[in-house]
Short mmCIF file of C-alpha atoms in Angstrom, two decimals:
data_model
loop_
_atom_site.label_atom_id
_atom_site.label_comp_id
_atom_site.label_asym_id
_atom_site.label_seq_id
_atom_site.Cartn_x
_atom_site.Cartn_y
_atom_site.Cartn_z
CA MET C 54 140.25 44.35 53.20
CA LEU C 55 141.63 46.57 50.61
CA ILE C 56 138.98 48.89 51.69
CA LEU C 57 140.33 48.84 55.11
CA LEU C 58 143.61 49.05 53.98
CA ARG C 59 142.88 52.38 51.76
CA LYS C 60 140.48 53.97 54.20
CA ILE C 61 137.57 54.16 51.86
CA THR C 62 134.63 55.80 53.88
CA SER C 63 132.82 57.83 51.07
CA PRO C 64 135.60 60.19 50.90
CA LEU C 65 134.77 64.10 51.02
CA SER C 66 131.13 63.61 50.67
CA ASN C 67 130.57 63.20 54.38
CA LEU C 68 134.06 64.65 55.91
CA SER C 69 132.65 67.79 57.66
CA LYS C 70 135.60 68.75 59.66
CA ASN C 71 139.57 68.42 59.63
CA ALA C 72 139.48 65.73 62.04
CA CYS C 73 137.20 63.20 60.69
CA ARG C 74 136.40 60.29 63.26
CA ALA C 75 133.91 58.69 60.59
CA LEU C 76 137.47 57.21 58.95
CA SER C 77 138.05 55.38 62.09
CA SER C 78 136.54 51.48 61.24
CA SER C 79 137.55 51.23 64.90
CA SER C 80 135.09 53.91 66.22
CA ALA C 81 132.38 52.03 64.76
CA PRO C 82 129.52 52.52 67.14
CA LYS C 83 128.20 49.42 69.61
CA GLU C 84 124.70 47.88 68.54
CA GLU C 85 122.25 47.92 71.71
CA LYS C 86 118.88 46.61 72.03
CA ILE C 87 116.11 47.91 74.28
CA LYS C 88 112.62 46.40 74.81
CA VAL C 89 109.71 48.09 73.07
CA LYS C 90 106.16 46.55 73.30
CA ASN C 91 106.79 43.04 71.70
CA CYS C 92 110.09 43.68 70.29
CA ASP C 93 113.87 43.85 70.90
CA ILE C 94 114.80 47.27 68.91
CA ASN C 95 118.23 46.95 67.64
CA TYR C 96 119.85 50.26 67.39
CA VAL C 97 122.92 52.51 67.35
CA LYS C 98 123.40 55.96 69.14
CA VAL C 99 126.31 58.28 68.12
CA GLY C 100 127.21 61.79 68.90
CA ASN C 101 126.65 63.91 72.12
CA GLY C 102 124.93 67.10 70.50
CA ALA C 103 122.11 68.68 72.04
CA HIS C 104 119.94 68.23 68.69
CA HIS C 105 118.88 64.67 68.42
CA ALA C 106 117.71 62.54 65.60
CA LEU C 107 116.38 59.50 64.21
CA PHE C 108 117.25 58.03 60.78
CA MET C 109 114.78 55.34 59.32
CA PRO C 110 115.83 53.15 56.76
CA GLY C 111 114.12 51.91 53.58
CA ALA C 112 111.90 48.63 52.63
CA LEU C 113 113.86 45.67 54.71
CA GLY C 114 116.83 48.33 55.44
CA THR C 115 119.07 48.17 58.02
CA ILE C 116 121.17 50.47 60.21
CA TRP C 117 124.01 49.45 58.14
CA THR C 118 122.40 48.89 54.89
CA GLU C 119 121.31 52.16 54.18
CA GLY C 120 122.05 54.47 57.66
CA LYS C 121 126.11 54.05 57.22
CA PRO C 122 126.86 57.69 55.83
CA GLN C 123 124.73 59.06 58.47
CA VAL C 124 126.26 57.19 61.26
CA GLU C 125 129.54 57.93 59.94
CA GLY C 126 129.32 61.04 58.51
CA PHE C 127 127.07 63.29 61.07
CA ASP C 128 128.53 66.16 63.09
CA ARG C 129 128.64 64.47 66.71
CA GLU C 130 129.15 67.49 68.29
CA LYS C 131 126.15 69.16 67.14
CA PHE C 132 123.92 66.17 66.95
CA THR C 133 123.07 62.99 68.82
CA LEU C 134 121.79 60.34 65.97
CA VAL C 135 120.04 57.19 66.52
CA THR C 136 119.67 54.65 63.91
CA TRP C 137 117.20 51.89 63.98
CA ASP C 138 116.52 48.22 62.44
CA PRO C 139 112.61 48.95 62.37
CA PRO C 140 110.52 46.25 63.91
CA GLY C 141 110.91 43.52 62.03
CA TYR C 142 113.84 44.14 60.06
CA GLY C 143 117.76 43.17 60.49
CA LYS C 144 118.14 42.38 64.29
CA SER C 145 114.90 43.71 65.36
CA ARG C 146 113.29 39.89 65.04
CA PRO C 147 111.70 38.21 66.38
CA PRO C 148 108.64 38.83 65.82
CA GLU C 149 108.74 38.74 62.02
CA LYS C 150 107.44 41.73 59.85
CA GLU C 151 103.84 41.63 59.16
CA PHE C 152 102.96 43.77 56.07
CA THR C 153 99.20 44.86 57.08
CA THR C 154 97.77 47.54 55.30
CA ASP C 155 98.68 49.64 58.53
CA PHE C 156 102.29 48.72 59.10
CA TYR C 157 103.68 52.06 58.11
CA GLU C 158 101.32 53.63 60.86
CA LYS C 159 102.32 50.38 63.59
CA ASP C 160 106.06 51.39 62.59
CA ALA C 161 105.57 55.28 63.27
CA ASP C 162 103.96 54.07 66.45
CA MET C 163 106.89 52.27 67.58
CA ALA C 164 109.19 54.79 66.47
CA TYR C 165 107.35 57.14 68.96
CA GLU C 166 107.30 54.44 71.72
CA PHE C 167 111.33 53.59 71.21
CA MET C 168 112.38 57.40 71.20
CA LYS C 169 110.41 57.63 74.73
CA ALA C 170 112.19 54.40 75.67
CA LEU C 171 115.35 56.21 75.25
CA LYS C 172 114.20 59.14 77.18
CA ILE C 173 114.69 61.32 73.93
CA PRO C 174 111.25 63.40 73.94
CA LYS C 175 112.27 65.85 71.14
CA TYR C 176 114.05 65.03 68.05
CA SER C 177 114.05 65.32 64.12
CA LEU C 178 113.32 62.33 61.78
CA LEU C 179 115.36 61.66 58.44
CA GLY C 180 113.51 58.94 56.51
CA PHE C 181 114.69 57.34 53.29
CA SER C 182 112.00 55.47 51.21
CA ASP C 183 109.74 53.61 53.21
CA GLY C 184 111.16 55.38 56.45
CA GLY C 185 110.44 58.44 55.10
CA ILE C 186 106.58 57.40 54.62
CA THR C 187 106.96 56.16 58.11
CA GLY C 188 108.46 59.96 59.22
CA LEU C 189 105.33 61.59 57.30
CA ILE C 190 103.03 59.47 59.76
CA HIS C 191 105.07 59.80 62.53
CA ALA C 192 105.64 63.65 62.24
CA ALA C 193 102.03 64.20 61.38
CA LYS C 194 100.82 62.26 64.60
CA TYR C 195 103.33 63.15 67.51
CA PRO C 196 103.74 67.06 66.39
CA ASP C 197 105.14 67.78 69.41
CA SER C 198 107.69 65.66 69.33
CA VAL C 199 109.40 66.19 66.27
CA ARG C 200 111.45 69.20 65.52
CA LYS C 201 112.49 68.90 61.65
CA LEU C 202 111.65 66.17 59.08
CA VAL C 203 113.60 65.27 55.91
CA VAL C 204 112.69 62.74 53.78
CA TRP C 205 114.26 61.43 50.44
CA GLY C 206 112.72 58.94 47.89
CA THR C 207 109.24 59.09 49.69
CA ASN C 208 105.57 59.02 48.50
CA SER C 209 102.45 59.39 50.57
CA PHE C 210 100.43 57.20 47.65
CA ILE C 211 101.10 54.45 45.24
CA LEU C 212 100.86 55.10 41.21
CA PRO C 213 99.32 52.18 39.12
CA ILE C 214 102.72 52.04 37.29
CA GLU C 215 104.65 51.94 40.46
CA LEU C 216 102.62 49.04 41.64
CA GLU C 217 103.34 47.06 38.19
CA MET C 218 106.70 47.81 38.74
CA TYR C 219 106.59 46.21 42.29
CA LYS C 220 105.22 43.30 40.84
CA LYS C 221 107.69 42.69 38.15
CA ILE C 222 110.41 42.46 40.65
CA ARG C 223 108.34 40.49 43.73
CA ASP C 224 110.33 37.09 42.70
CA ILE C 225 113.89 37.84 43.78
CA ASN C 226 115.10 34.95 41.70
CA ALA C 227 114.81 37.41 38.70
CA TRP C 228 117.29 39.77 40.44
CA SER C 229 121.11 40.23 39.82
CA THR C 230 123.48 38.38 42.26
CA ARG C 231 124.75 41.92 42.90
CA MET C 232 121.53 43.09 43.76
CA ARG C 233 120.20 40.29 45.68
CA GLU C 234 123.27 39.63 48.01
CA PRO C 235 123.51 42.40 50.69
CA LEU C 236 119.62 41.58 51.76
CA ILE C 237 120.37 37.55 51.39
CA GLU C 238 123.51 38.13 53.96
CA ILE C 239 121.04 40.07 56.40
CA TYR C 240 117.95 37.55 55.90
CA GLY C 241 119.25 34.34 54.41
CA LYS C 242 117.81 33.61 51.07
CA GLU C 243 114.47 32.08 52.16
CA LEU C 244 113.38 34.77 54.32
CA PHE C 245 114.44 37.43 52.17
CA ALA C 246 112.49 35.87 49.17
CA ARG C 247 109.52 35.61 51.98
CA TYR C 248 109.81 39.35 53.14
CA TRP C 249 110.12 40.84 49.81
CA ALA C 250 107.14 39.00 48.05
CA ALA C 251 105.06 39.85 51.36
CA TRP C 252 106.07 43.55 50.79
CA VAL C 253 104.89 43.48 47.38
CA ASP C 254 101.74 41.65 48.27
CA GLY C 255 101.60 44.51 50.96
CA MET C 256 101.70 47.54 48.59
CA GLU C 257 98.94 45.53 46.35
CA ALA C 258 96.70 45.41 49.25
CA ILE C 259 97.11 49.11 50.10
CA TYR C 260 96.34 49.91 46.32
CA ASN C 261 93.31 47.88 46.28
CA ALA C 262 91.91 48.60 49.76
CA LYS C 263 92.77 52.38 49.93
CA ASN C 264 93.34 53.32 46.27
CA GLY C 265 96.75 53.47 46.81
CA ASN C 266 96.59 56.10 49.48
CA ILE C 267 99.36 55.47 52.27
CA CYS C 268 98.81 58.58 54.26
CA ASN C 269 97.73 61.56 52.23
CA GLU C 270 95.10 62.81 54.90
CA LEU C 271 97.61 63.00 57.14
CA LEU C 272 99.95 65.47 55.42
CA LYS C 273 98.30 68.44 56.42
CA ASN C 274 98.87 67.60 60.16
CA ILE C 275 102.51 67.93 59.62
CA LYS C 276 103.82 71.23 61.31
CA CYS C 277 107.49 71.22 61.52
CA PRO C 278 109.83 72.54 58.96
CA THR C 279 109.98 69.89 56.43
CA TYR C 280 112.69 68.93 53.59
CA ILE C 281 111.80 67.07 50.64
CA LEU C 282 114.74 65.32 48.60
CA TYR C 283 114.01 63.83 45.14
CA GLY C 284 115.99 62.37 42.12
CA GLN C 285 114.95 64.52 39.27
CA LYS C 286 115.03 61.22 36.67
CA ASP C 287 114.46 58.77 40.19
CA PRO C 288 113.72 55.90 37.90
CA LEU C 289 111.36 54.07 41.05
CA VAL C 290 109.37 57.13 42.63
CA ASP C 291 108.33 59.84 40.31
CA SER C 292 108.86 63.14 41.15
CA VAL C 293 105.17 63.96 41.50
CA HIS C 294 105.56 62.86 44.71
CA ALA C 295 107.77 65.43 45.96
CA SER C 296 105.29 68.21 44.38
CA HIS C 297 102.66 66.47 46.09
CA LEU C 298 104.53 66.22 49.54
CA HIS C 299 105.66 70.26 48.92
CA THR C 300 102.12 71.22 48.05
CA ASN C 301 100.60 69.76 50.73
CA ILE C 302 102.94 70.12 53.95
CA ASP C 303 103.21 73.88 55.38
CA ASN C 304 106.54 75.28 55.82
CA SER C 305 108.28 72.35 53.57
CA SER C 306 110.91 72.75 50.93
CA LYS C 307 112.30 70.68 48.12
CA TYR C 308 115.15 69.80 46.21
CA ALA C 309 116.04 67.90 43.35
CA CYS C 310 119.12 65.78 43.51
CA ARG C 311 120.43 64.59 39.98
CA ALA C 312 122.84 62.22 42.11
CA LEU C 313 119.93 60.37 42.94
CA SER C 314 119.22 59.31 39.29
CA SER C 315 121.04 56.32 38.12
CA PRO C 316 120.57 57.03 34.34
CA SER C 317 122.33 60.45 34.46
CA ALA C 318 125.91 58.21 35.29
CA PRO C 319 128.33 60.17 33.42
CA LYS C 320 130.06 58.41 30.42
CA GLU C 321 133.61 56.97 30.64
CA GLU C 322 135.74 58.18 28.13
CA LYS C 323 139.97 57.51 26.89
CA ILE C 324 142.10 59.55 25.66
CA LYS C 325 145.80 58.81 24.85
CA VAL C 326 148.27 59.93 27.22
CA LYS C 327 151.92 58.53 26.38
CA ASN C 328 151.78 54.81 25.99
CA CYS C 329 148.52 54.59 27.97
CA ASP C 330 144.81 54.80 26.85
CA ILE C 331 143.56 56.98 30.06
CA ASN C 332 140.14 55.91 31.41
CA TYR C 333 138.03 59.00 32.98
CA VAL C 334 134.83 60.82 33.57
CA LYS C 335 134.22 64.37 33.27
CA VAL C 336 131.17 66.09 34.81
CA GLY C 337 129.88 69.47 35.40
CA ASN C 338 130.15 73.01 33.51
CA GLY C 339 131.87 75.10 36.26
CA ALA C 340 134.94 77.49 35.37
CA HIS C 341 136.59 75.95 38.14
CA HIS C 342 138.29 72.45 37.28
CA ALA C 343 139.34 70.08 39.48
CA LEU C 344 140.95 66.05 39.40
CA PHE C 345 140.04 63.59 41.88
CA MET C 346 142.71 60.78 42.09
CA PRO C 347 141.61 57.49 43.87
CA GLY C 348 144.23 55.37 46.43
CA ALA C 349 145.86 52.25 46.00
CA LEU C 350 144.55 50.18 43.00
CA GLY C 351 141.59 52.52 43.22
CA THR C 352 139.31 53.74 39.89
CA ILE C 353 136.89 56.43 38.98
CA TRP C 354 134.30 54.87 41.12
CA GLU C 355 135.99 55.39 44.28
CA GLY C 356 135.25 59.02 43.74
CA LYS C 357 131.69 58.34 43.57
CA PRO C 358 130.57 60.42 46.05
CA GLN C 359 132.53 63.32 44.30
CA VAL C 360 131.29 62.37 40.81
CA GLU C 361 127.53 62.23 41.70
CA GLY C 362 127.69 65.01 44.23
CA PHE C 363 129.83 68.01 43.17
CA ASP C 364 128.23 71.37 42.58
CA ARG C 365 128.18 71.02 38.44
CA GLU C 366 127.40 74.46 38.18
CA ASN C 367 130.30 75.89 39.83
CA PHE C 368 133.12 73.19 39.25
CA THR C 369 133.85 70.78 36.15
CA LEU C 370 135.22 67.59 37.60
CA VAL C 371 137.18 64.97 36.11
CA ALA C 372 138.26 61.53 37.70
CA TRP C 373 140.48 59.31 36.42
CA ASP C 374 141.30 55.26 36.70
CA PRO C 375 145.40 55.78 37.00
CA PRO C 376 147.76 54.67 34.72
CA GLY C 377 147.75 50.64 35.01
CA TYR C 378 144.50 50.80 37.17
CA GLY C 379 140.92 49.86 36.49
CA LYS C 380 140.38 50.26 32.59
CA SER C 381 143.52 52.28 32.18
CA ARG C 382 145.17 49.20 31.19
CA PRO C 383 147.17 48.04 29.22
CA PRO C 384 150.09 48.52 30.16
CA GLU C 385 149.92 47.03 33.69
CA LYS C 386 151.29 48.97 36.66
CA GLU C 387 154.58 48.89 37.91
CA PHE C 388 155.38 49.59 41.46
CA THR C 389 158.74 50.99 41.23
CA THR C 390 160.10 53.20 44.01
CA ASP C 391 158.99 56.23 41.79
CA PHE C 392 155.59 55.18 40.76
CA TYR C 393 154.01 58.17 42.40
CA GLU C 394 156.12 60.61 40.79
CA LYS C 395 155.27 59.07 37.50
CA ASP C 396 151.59 59.02 38.22
CA ALA C 397 151.82 62.88 39.04
CA ASP C 398 153.73 63.55 35.73
CA MET C 399 151.10 61.67 34.12
CA ALA C 400 148.44 63.40 35.74
CA TYR C 401 150.10 66.60 34.13
CA GLU C 402 150.05 65.37 30.75
CA PHE C 403 146.37 63.92 30.94
CA MET C 404 145.11 67.34 32.19
CA LYS C 405 147.02 68.94 29.42
CA ALA C 406 145.66 66.41 26.83
CA LEU C 407 142.31 67.48 27.85
CA ASN C 408 143.22 71.21 27.25
CA ILE C 409 142.68 72.18 31.05
CA PRO C 410 145.95 74.53 31.99
CA LYS C 411 144.63 75.10 35.65
CA TYR C 412 142.59 72.70 38.09
CA SER C 413 142.49 71.71 41.44
CA LEU C 414 143.41 68.45 43.04
CA LEU C 415 141.57 65.93 45.39
CA GLY C 416 143.56 63.13 46.28
CA PHE C 417 142.35 60.17 48.56
CA SER C 418 145.29 58.05 50.07
CA ASP C 419 147.99 56.74 47.62
CA GLY C 420 146.20 59.68 45.51
CA GLY C 421 147.09 62.19 47.79
CA ILE C 422 150.54 61.25 47.55
CA THR C 423 150.34 61.79 43.92
CA GLY C 424 148.74 65.03 44.69
CA LEU C 425 151.50 66.16 46.50
CA ILE C 426 153.97 65.46 44.21
CA HIS C 427 152.16 66.98 41.46
CA ALA C 428 151.51 70.31 43.54
CA ALA C 429 155.09 70.51 43.99
CA LYS C 430 156.27 69.89 40.58
CA TYR C 431 153.60 71.74 38.74
CA PRO C 432 153.06 74.92 40.99
CA ASP C 433 151.55 77.13 38.16
CA SER C 434 148.91 74.30 37.37
CA VAL C 435 147.33 73.89 40.57
CA ARG C 436 144.89 76.34 42.22
CA LYS C 437 144.29 74.20 45.27
CA LEU C 438 145.08 70.65 46.84
CA VAL C 439 142.96 68.56 49.22
CA VAL C 440 144.09 65.63 50.52
CA TRP C 441 142.93 62.67 53.06
CA GLY C 442 144.14 59.65 54.14
CA SER C 443 147.54 60.77 52.45
CA SER C 444 150.96 60.55 54.06
CA SER C 445 154.60 61.60 52.54
CA PHE C 446 156.36 58.72 54.31
CA ILE C 447 156.34 55.35 55.33
CA LEU C 448 156.31 54.56 59.09
CA PRO C 449 158.09 51.11 60.36
CA ILE C 450 154.74 49.93 61.84
CA GLU C 451 152.54 51.09 58.47
CA LEU C 452 154.91 48.71 56.55
CA GLU C 453 154.43 45.77 58.83
CA MET C 454 150.79 45.74 58.51
CA TYR C 455 151.20 46.03 54.64
CA LYS C 456 153.43 42.84 55.00
CA LYS C 457 150.49 40.89 56.73
CA ILE C 458 148.04 41.44 54.44
CA ARG C 459 150.14 41.05 51.39
CA ASP C 460 148.67 37.57 50.38
CA ILE C 461 145.20 37.48 50.05
CA ASN C 462 145.31 33.62 50.09
CA SER C 463 145.29 34.20 54.01
CA TRP C 464 142.18 36.47 53.86
CA SER C 465 138.82 34.94 55.34
CA LYS C 466 136.13 34.33 52.56
CA ARG C 467 134.23 37.33 54.41
CA MET C 468 137.00 39.58 53.63
CA LYS C 469 137.64 38.66 50.21
CA SER C 470 133.68 38.36 49.16
CA GLY C 471 133.81 42.13 50.65
CA GLU C 472 136.42 43.59 48.45
CA PRO C 473 135.37 45.35 45.26
CA MET C 474 139.00 45.01 43.74
CA ILE C 475 138.64 41.36 43.34
CA GLU C 476 135.35 42.22 40.86
CA ILE C 477 137.44 45.13 39.11
CA TYR C 478 140.73 42.98 38.52
CA GLY C 479 139.74 39.35 38.98
CA GLU C 480 141.21 37.28 41.93
CA GLU C 481 144.62 36.56 40.34
CA LEU C 482 145.42 39.99 39.03
CA PHE C 483 144.33 41.41 42.37
CA ALA C 484 146.23 39.32 44.38
CA ARG C 485 149.39 40.14 42.23
CA TYR C 486 149.19 43.67 42.29
CA LEU C 487 148.40 43.98 45.94
CA ALA C 488 151.84 42.06 46.66
CA ALA C 489 153.66 43.99 44.12
CA TRP C 490 152.33 47.17 45.87
CA VAL C 491 153.34 46.04 49.35
CA ASP C 492 156.68 45.18 47.56
CA GLY C 493 156.89 48.51 46.23
CA MET C 494 156.20 50.07 49.61
CA GLU C 495 158.92 47.86 51.21
CA ALA C 496 161.14 49.04 48.38
CA ILE C 497 160.72 52.54 49.32
CA TYR C 498 161.00 52.07 52.99
CA ASN C 499 164.61 50.27 52.27
CA THR C 500 166.32 52.29 49.76
CA LYS C 501 164.68 55.97 50.84
CA ASN C 502 164.29 55.36 54.72
CA GLY C 503 160.90 55.34 54.15
CA ASN C 504 160.42 58.82 52.28
CA ILE C 505 157.90 59.05 49.56
CA CYS C 506 158.01 63.15 49.07
CA ASN C 507 159.20 64.78 52.00
CA ASP C 508 161.86 66.84 50.07
CA LEU C 509 158.96 68.32 47.75
CA LEU C 510 156.51 69.48 50.30
CA LYS C 511 158.37 72.96 50.58
CA ASN C 512 157.71 73.62 46.83
CA ILE C 513 153.77 73.05 47.34
CA LYS C 514 152.52 77.16 47.26
CA CYS C 515 148.87 76.39 46.69
CA PRO C 516 146.19 76.75 49.42
CA THR C 517 146.38 73.27 50.77
CA TYR C 518 143.36 71.39 52.90
CA ILE C 519 144.53 68.18 54.77
CA LEU C 520 141.95 65.85 56.42
CA TYR C 521 142.56 62.95 58.54
CA GLY C 522 140.94 60.68 60.90
CA GLN C 523 141.48 61.45 64.81
CA LYS C 524 141.45 57.50 65.23
CA ASP C 525 142.30 56.35 61.92
CA PRO C 526 144.12 53.09 62.73
CA LEU C 527 146.01 53.02 59.43
CA VAL C 528 147.53 56.53 58.98
CA ASP C 529 148.51 58.04 62.35
CA SER C 530 147.89 61.68 62.82
CA VAL C 531 151.25 62.65 62.51
CA HIS C 532 151.29 62.22 59.38
CA ALA C 533 148.75 65.06 58.86
CA SER C 534 150.83 67.16 61.63
CA HIS C 535 153.88 66.59 59.22
CA LEU C 536 152.20 67.76 56.08
CA HIS C 537 150.58 70.91 58.01
CA THR C 538 153.94 71.76 59.48
CA ASN C 539 156.08 71.50 55.87
CA ILE C 540 153.39 73.00 53.28
CA ASP C 541 153.11 76.56 53.66
CA ASN C 542 149.54 78.12 53.49
CA SER C 543 147.87 74.69 54.53
CA ARG C 544 145.38 73.64 57.15
#
């Protein structure tokens, strides 16, 4: 639920316009079904652009387990994006999936028939993992239908070491709960276990029957522009696959993504600032320094898209657990009426302790409020400011909404189970923190007429970029207009 409260929607990494419809949970696209051969295919379709594209998820993947960033982040004016649950996956059942040695080709044929049923004759393909394999075969077999192809985490053959790895994880009981749960929620434990074992058996059958070849012979038939993404240190898909695809597909290019590699996760460090050991990460070697500040109760990893996706050659990015949040405890957070200003002061002292005198600020939700105050109080330190989902005052309707979700005992089990803050703080401390945060908002509203930092906006002199959701159900667009009107050199 706090995910909704804090508007967490892959901050910045997927925001390509000032007014980002993707921030609105109320604008979630409707799932539909269409009959294709013997299967009712479940899909969503978003956007009104002339360039159509189909996103295809990986093994056992669905629209929402793997296509959410695309569905929410695509430019809907330039593109029309279709995302499906592949035949036998997710809600595209019955029938159940059969992992025969030609199931990738069958999926490619079904994708062609599916787009034909939607009356979309020409489109691009976006394929992740298994969906990328389907995309390779599709582009090779139906070249007149495919404009462009993008694949990531994809291969056209199976290495011996990969087969051995698949076999080691065939039994889902050996997986961690965190890894299992998303797919158990979709399929149920029994079917998920059976499906996964069948997928591994399918890989072994391909390896034994075809010497590991999935679709090597078809690569020469791919004529459309093809973009191959891969992880330099991807522990599951060797970079040899990207090189092989690039060598054998005309008109292709490849790009190495460090963010795809889990082993490259940055090391968390601590530094003493006043009475608090601040937990932080620092990535990159660029001359332009930036500080990412998360929202209410948020931590470094609310900034995961920034930490993983920032241009590390041109920027050095620092992300922190704000004082009293995450691992920057003790002491615990005190939600006084001036806690935003205290955080802004601590951020200044924190960057000074890191010997970074000049930097830009990236602030999400509450972190954006801290950023506004910081930029106003320390103008000589701030190069640029970017805020999203942020405000400088509290509306009456917002306060009422906060009060309604103050007690987590009124939340459904489903809401609690999807709340990452419970994992970070434990249910007891999270409940206490959330209640204290809401009480803090009420105190600001009652003592300051809802004013958080309106009086400081005139002091912000740095270039400021304000992102907002046109249909954001939690932060009215009036806040973005107010910030833009009252901050010089803003857009």
